[in-house]
């Protein structure tokens, strides 16, 4: 029978070799570099396709709505933490919920869009590109914001 420290040393050696083998399998092979002038871009290469200016989606009320591509002024009533996590440019939110998840510095640059149902006048005065409200928002309020 082997001494326990010898077993430990053998196990550690086996474990390290296994880890090295596994990590070496994860390395990508080098990309070949062409040294010829054939790599120059062709003058007839097709231009990159332009991204669409908007996207059509279905909202919680079953209506098809057009969402702008790359909105720069977003109202996120109840969804402040999601917008911050995604790095989206938010201009207004519901402070009651946002105070729980945002720092005072983050709140300082946002407009309070009201508690409960969103304040329609405040939101429309901000001229947002995109408005997110929860699915429990009154349908009449959603219609005013559309």
PDB file of C-alpha atoms in Angstrom:
ATOM      1  CA  UNK A   1       0.000   0.000   0.000  1.00  0.00           C
ATOM      2  CA  UNK A   2       1.225   3.489  -0.845  1.00  0.00           C
ATOM      3  CA  UNK A   3       1.784   6.199   1.688  1.00  0.00           C
ATOM      4  CA  UNK A   4      -1.096   8.797   1.778  1.00  0.00           C
ATOM      5  CA  UNK A   5       1.176  11.668   0.768  1.00  0.00           C
ATOM      6  CA  UNK A   6       2.398   9.672  -2.203  1.00  0.00           C
ATOM      7  CA  UNK A   7      -1.222   9.018  -3.215  1.00  0.00           C
ATOM      8  CA  UNK A   8      -1.979  12.705  -2.870  1.00  0.00           C
ATOM      9  CA  UNK A   9       1.055  13.613  -4.970  1.00  0.00           C
ATOM     10  CA  UNK A  10       0.078  11.117  -7.683  1.00  0.00           C
ATOM     11  CA  UNK A  11      -3.518  12.345  -7.693  1.00  0.00           C
ATOM     12  CA  UNK A  12      -2.381  15.976  -7.911  1.00  0.00           C
ATOM     13  CA  UNK A  13      -0.045  15.143 -10.784  1.00  0.00           C
ATOM     14  CA  UNK A  14      -2.813  13.260 -12.593  1.00  0.00           C
ATOM     15  CA  UNK A  15      -5.258  16.138 -12.013  1.00  0.00           C
ATOM     16  CA  UNK A  16      -2.813  18.769 -13.316  1.00  0.00           C
ATOM     17  CA  UNK A  17      -2.031  16.703 -16.411  1.00  0.00           C
ATOM     18  CA  UNK A  18      -5.747  16.250 -17.079  1.00  0.00           C
ATOM     19  CA  UNK A  19      -6.405  19.976 -16.713  1.00  0.00           C
ATOM     20  CA  UNK A  20      -3.523  20.822 -19.036  1.00  0.00           C
ATOM     21  CA  UNK A  21      -4.865  18.379 -21.605  1.00  0.00           C
ATOM     22  CA  UNK A  22      -8.377  19.838 -21.351  1.00  0.00           C
ATOM     23  CA  UNK A  23      -7.239  23.444 -21.612  1.00  0.00           C
ATOM     24  CA  UNK A  24      -4.939  22.718 -24.529  1.00  0.00           C
ATOM     25  CA  UNK A  25      -7.925  21.266 -26.393  1.00  0.00           C
ATOM     26  CA  UNK A  26      -9.680  24.641 -26.037  1.00  0.00           C
ATOM     27  CA  UNK A  27      -6.985  26.612 -27.858  1.00  0.00           C
ATOM     28  CA  UNK A  28      -7.912  27.746 -31.366  1.00  0.00           C
ATOM     29  CA  UNK A  29      -5.482  26.954 -34.175  1.00  0.00           C
ATOM     30  CA  UNK A  30      -3.639  29.964 -35.590  1.00  0.00           C
ATOM     31  CA  UNK A  31      -5.235  31.702 -38.549  1.00  0.00           C
ATOM     32  CA  UNK A  32      -3.060  31.514 -41.661  1.00  0.00           C
ATOM     33  CA  UNK A  33      -1.866  34.882 -42.926  1.00  0.00           C
ATOM     34  CA  UNK A  34      -1.589  35.408 -46.654  1.00  0.00           C
ATOM     35  CA  UNK A  35       1.485  37.317 -47.744  1.00  0.00           C
ATOM     36  CA  UNK A  36       0.322  37.798 -51.309  1.00  0.00           C
ATOM     37  CA  UNK A  37      -1.445  40.797 -52.766  1.00  0.00           C
ATOM     38  CA  UNK A  38      -4.444  38.585 -53.582  1.00  0.00           C
ATOM     39  CA  UNK A  39      -5.943  39.522 -50.214  1.00  0.00           C
ATOM     40  CA  UNK A  40      -6.783  43.043 -51.420  1.00  0.00           C
ATOM     41  CA  UNK A  41     -10.533  43.718 -51.377  1.00  0.00           C
ATOM     42  CA  UNK A  42     -12.302  43.477 -54.676  1.00  0.00           C
ATOM     43  CA  UNK A  43     -13.752  46.653 -56.162  1.00  0.00           C
ATOM     44  CA  UNK A  44     -16.896  44.717 -57.013  1.00  0.00           C
ATOM     45  CA  UNK A  45     -17.474  43.370 -53.479  1.00  0.00           C
ATOM     46  CA  UNK A  46     -21.090  43.844 -52.404  1.00  0.00           C
ATOM     47  CA  UNK A  47     -21.748  46.558 -49.843  1.00  0.00           C
ATOM     48  CA  UNK A  48     -22.856  45.498 -46.381  1.00  0.00           C
ATOM     49  CA  UNK A  49     -26.615  45.351 -46.035  1.00  0.00           C
ATOM     50  CA  UNK A  50     -28.097  48.303 -44.186  1.00  0.00           C
ATOM     51  CA  UNK A  51     -29.830  47.330 -40.950  1.00  0.00           C
ATOM     52  CA  UNK A  52     -33.580  47.926 -40.960  1.00  0.00           C
ATOM     53  CA  UNK A  53     -34.754  51.288 -39.597  1.00  0.00           C
ATOM     54  CA  UNK A  54     -37.419  49.579 -37.505  1.00  0.00           C
ATOM     55  CA  UNK A  55     -38.786  46.246 -36.387  1.00  0.00           C
ATOM     56  CA  UNK A  56     -42.415  45.143 -36.070  1.00  0.00           C
ATOM     57  CA  UNK A  57     -43.342  43.296 -32.882  1.00  0.00           C
ATOM     58  CA  UNK A  58     -46.522  42.274 -31.059  1.00  0.00           C
ATOM     59  CA  UNK A  59     -47.219  44.006 -27.741  1.00  0.00           C
ATOM     60  CA  UNK A  60     -48.944  42.600 -24.640  1.00  0.00           C
ATOM     61  CA  UNK A  61     -52.323  43.732 -26.014  1.00  0.00           C
ATOM     62  CA  UNK A  62     -51.826  41.713 -29.218  1.00  0.00           C
ATOM     63  CA  UNK A  63     -51.237  44.776 -31.400  1.00  0.00           C
ATOM     64  CA  UNK A  64     -48.446  44.980 -33.959  1.00  0.00           C
ATOM     65  CA  UNK A  65     -46.189  47.908 -33.089  1.00  0.00           C
ATOM     66  CA  UNK A  66     -43.218  49.346 -34.947  1.00  0.00           C
ATOM     67  CA  UNK A  67     -40.054  49.607 -32.848  1.00  0.00           C
ATOM     68  CA  UNK A  68     -37.300  51.945 -34.042  1.00  0.00           C
ATOM     69  CA  UNK A  69     -33.824  50.520 -34.551  1.00  0.00           C
ATOM     70  CA  UNK A  70     -31.302  52.104 -32.191  1.00  0.00           C
ATOM     71  CA  UNK A  71     -33.646  54.244 -30.060  1.00  0.00           C
ATOM     72  CA  UNK A  72     -31.843  57.051 -28.220  1.00  0.00           C
ATOM     73  CA  UNK A  73     -34.621  58.307 -25.904  1.00  0.00           C
ATOM     74  CA  UNK A  74     -36.270  55.459 -23.997  1.00  0.00           C
ATOM     75  CA  UNK A  75     -38.944  55.632 -21.311  1.00  0.00           C
ATOM     76  CA  UNK A  76     -38.888  52.470 -19.203  1.00  0.00           C
ATOM     77  CA  UNK A  77     -41.803  52.690 -16.780  1.00  0.00           C
ATOM     78  CA  UNK A  78     -40.995  49.930 -14.216  1.00  0.00           C
ATOM     79  CA  UNK A  79     -38.019  48.531 -16.192  1.00  0.00           C
ATOM     80  CA  UNK A  80     -35.131  50.796 -15.135  1.00  0.00           C
ATOM     81  CA  UNK A  81     -32.773  48.042 -14.011  1.00  0.00           C
ATOM     82  CA  UNK A  82     -33.266  46.160 -17.283  1.00  0.00           C
ATOM     83  CA  UNK A  83     -32.417  49.237 -19.351  1.00  0.00           C
ATOM     84  CA  UNK A  84     -29.305  49.975 -17.285  1.00  0.00           C
ATOM     85  CA  UNK A  85     -28.188  46.336 -17.490  1.00  0.00           C
ATOM     86  CA  UNK A  86     -28.582  46.427 -21.279  1.00  0.00           C
ATOM     87  CA  UNK A  87     -26.827  49.800 -21.540  1.00  0.00           C
ATOM     88  CA  UNK A  88     -29.796  51.443 -23.268  1.00  0.00           C
ATOM     89  CA  UNK A  89     -30.248  55.252 -23.268  1.00  0.00           C
ATOM     90  CA  UNK A  90     -33.102  55.801 -20.820  1.00  0.00           C
ATOM     91  CA  UNK A  91     -34.559  59.276 -20.202  1.00  0.00           C
ATOM     92  CA  UNK A  92     -37.410  58.461 -17.817  1.00  0.00           C
ATOM     93  CA  UNK A  93     -38.726  55.820 -15.440  1.00  0.00           C
ATOM     94  CA  UNK A  94     -40.973  55.176 -12.448  1.00  0.00           C
ATOM     95  CA  UNK A  95     -38.941  56.425  -9.453  1.00  0.00           C
ATOM     96  CA  UNK A  96     -40.828  54.261  -6.947  1.00  0.00           C
ATOM     97  CA  UNK A  97     -39.329  51.101  -8.432  1.00  0.00           C
ATOM     98  CA  UNK A  98     -36.139  52.662  -9.794  1.00  0.00           C
ATOM     99  CA  UNK A  99     -35.076  53.897  -6.339  1.00  0.00           C
ATOM    100  CA  UNK A 100     -34.794  50.255  -5.314  1.00  0.00           C
ATOM    101  CA  UNK A 101     -32.280  49.353  -8.021  1.00  0.00           C
ATOM    102  CA  UNK A 102     -30.553  52.518  -9.285  1.00  0.00           C
ATOM    103  CA  UNK A 103     -28.000  54.758  -7.629  1.00  0.00           C
ATOM    104  CA  UNK A 104     -28.845  58.390  -6.819  1.00  0.00           C
ATOM    105  CA  UNK A 105     -26.497  59.434  -9.651  1.00  0.00           C
ATOM    106  CA  UNK A 106     -28.397  57.284 -12.148  1.00  0.00           C
ATOM    107  CA  UNK A 107     -31.744  58.652 -10.928  1.00  0.00           C
ATOM    108  CA  UNK A 108     -30.550  62.267 -11.124  1.00  0.00           C
ATOM    109  CA  UNK A 109     -30.479  62.209 -14.942  1.00  0.00           C
ATOM    110  CA  UNK A 110     -33.893  60.549 -15.314  1.00  0.00           C
ATOM    111  CA  UNK A 111     -37.379  62.058 -15.299  1.00  0.00           C
ATOM    112  CA  UNK A 112     -39.969  60.476 -13.003  1.00  0.00           C
ATOM    113  CA  UNK A 113     -42.773  59.114 -15.178  1.00  0.00           C
ATOM    114  CA  UNK A 114     -45.214  58.729 -12.285  1.00  0.00           C
ATOM    115  CA  UNK A 115     -46.395  56.009  -9.953  1.00  0.00           C
ATOM    116  CA  UNK A 116     -48.944  53.386 -10.886  1.00  0.00           C
ATOM    117  CA  UNK A 117     -50.047  54.201 -14.422  1.00  0.00           C
ATOM    118  CA  UNK A 118     -47.529  56.332 -16.312  1.00  0.00           C
ATOM    119  CA  UNK A 119     -48.046  60.109 -16.446  1.00  0.00           C
ATOM    120  CA  UNK A 120     -48.977  60.589 -20.110  1.00  0.00           C
ATOM    121  CA  UNK A 121     -48.263  64.344 -20.209  1.00  0.00           C
ATOM    122  CA  UNK A 122     -44.797  63.940 -18.688  1.00  0.00           C
ATOM    123  CA  UNK A 123     -43.866  61.087 -21.012  1.00  0.00           C
ATOM    124  CA  UNK A 124     -45.080  62.797 -24.188  1.00  0.00           C
ATOM    125  CA  UNK A 125     -43.282  66.035 -23.224  1.00  0.00           C
ATOM    126  CA  UNK A 126     -39.981  64.093 -23.223  1.00  0.00           C
ATOM    127  CA  UNK A 127     -40.499  63.083 -26.882  1.00  0.00           C
ATOM    128  CA  UNK A 128     -39.254  59.496 -26.447  1.00  0.00           C
ATOM    129  CA  UNK A 129     -38.290  57.206 -29.325  1.00  0.00           C
ATOM    130  CA  UNK A 130     -39.530  54.142 -27.451  1.00  0.00           C
ATOM    131  CA  UNK A 131     -41.780  53.592 -24.414  1.00  0.00           C
ATOM    132  CA  UNK A 132     -41.878  50.427 -22.301  1.00  0.00           C
ATOM    133  CA  UNK A 133     -44.782  50.004 -19.869  1.00  0.00           C
ATOM    134  CA  UNK A 134     -45.817  46.878 -17.950  1.00  0.00           C
ATOM    135  CA  UNK A 135     -48.593  44.698 -19.312  1.00  0.00           C
ATOM    136  CA  UNK A 136     -50.865  45.670 -16.415  1.00  0.00           C
ATOM    137  CA  UNK A 137     -50.986  49.296 -17.602  1.00  0.00           C
ATOM    138  CA  UNK A 138     -54.519  50.429 -18.426  1.00  0.00           C
ATOM    139  CA  UNK A 139     -55.218  49.968 -22.161  1.00  0.00           C
ATOM    140  CA  UNK A 140     -56.581  53.533 -22.435  1.00  0.00           C
ATOM    141  CA  UNK A 141     -53.267  54.897 -21.112  1.00  0.00           C
ATOM    142  CA  UNK A 142     -51.324  52.744 -23.575  1.00  0.00           C
ATOM    143  CA  UNK A 143     -53.491  54.096 -26.411  1.00  0.00           C
ATOM    144  CA  UNK A 144     -52.670  57.673 -25.350  1.00  0.00           C
ATOM    145  CA  UNK A 145     -48.950  56.873 -25.411  1.00  0.00           C
ATOM    146  CA  UNK A 146     -49.060  55.146 -28.810  1.00  0.00           C
TER     147      UNK A 146
END
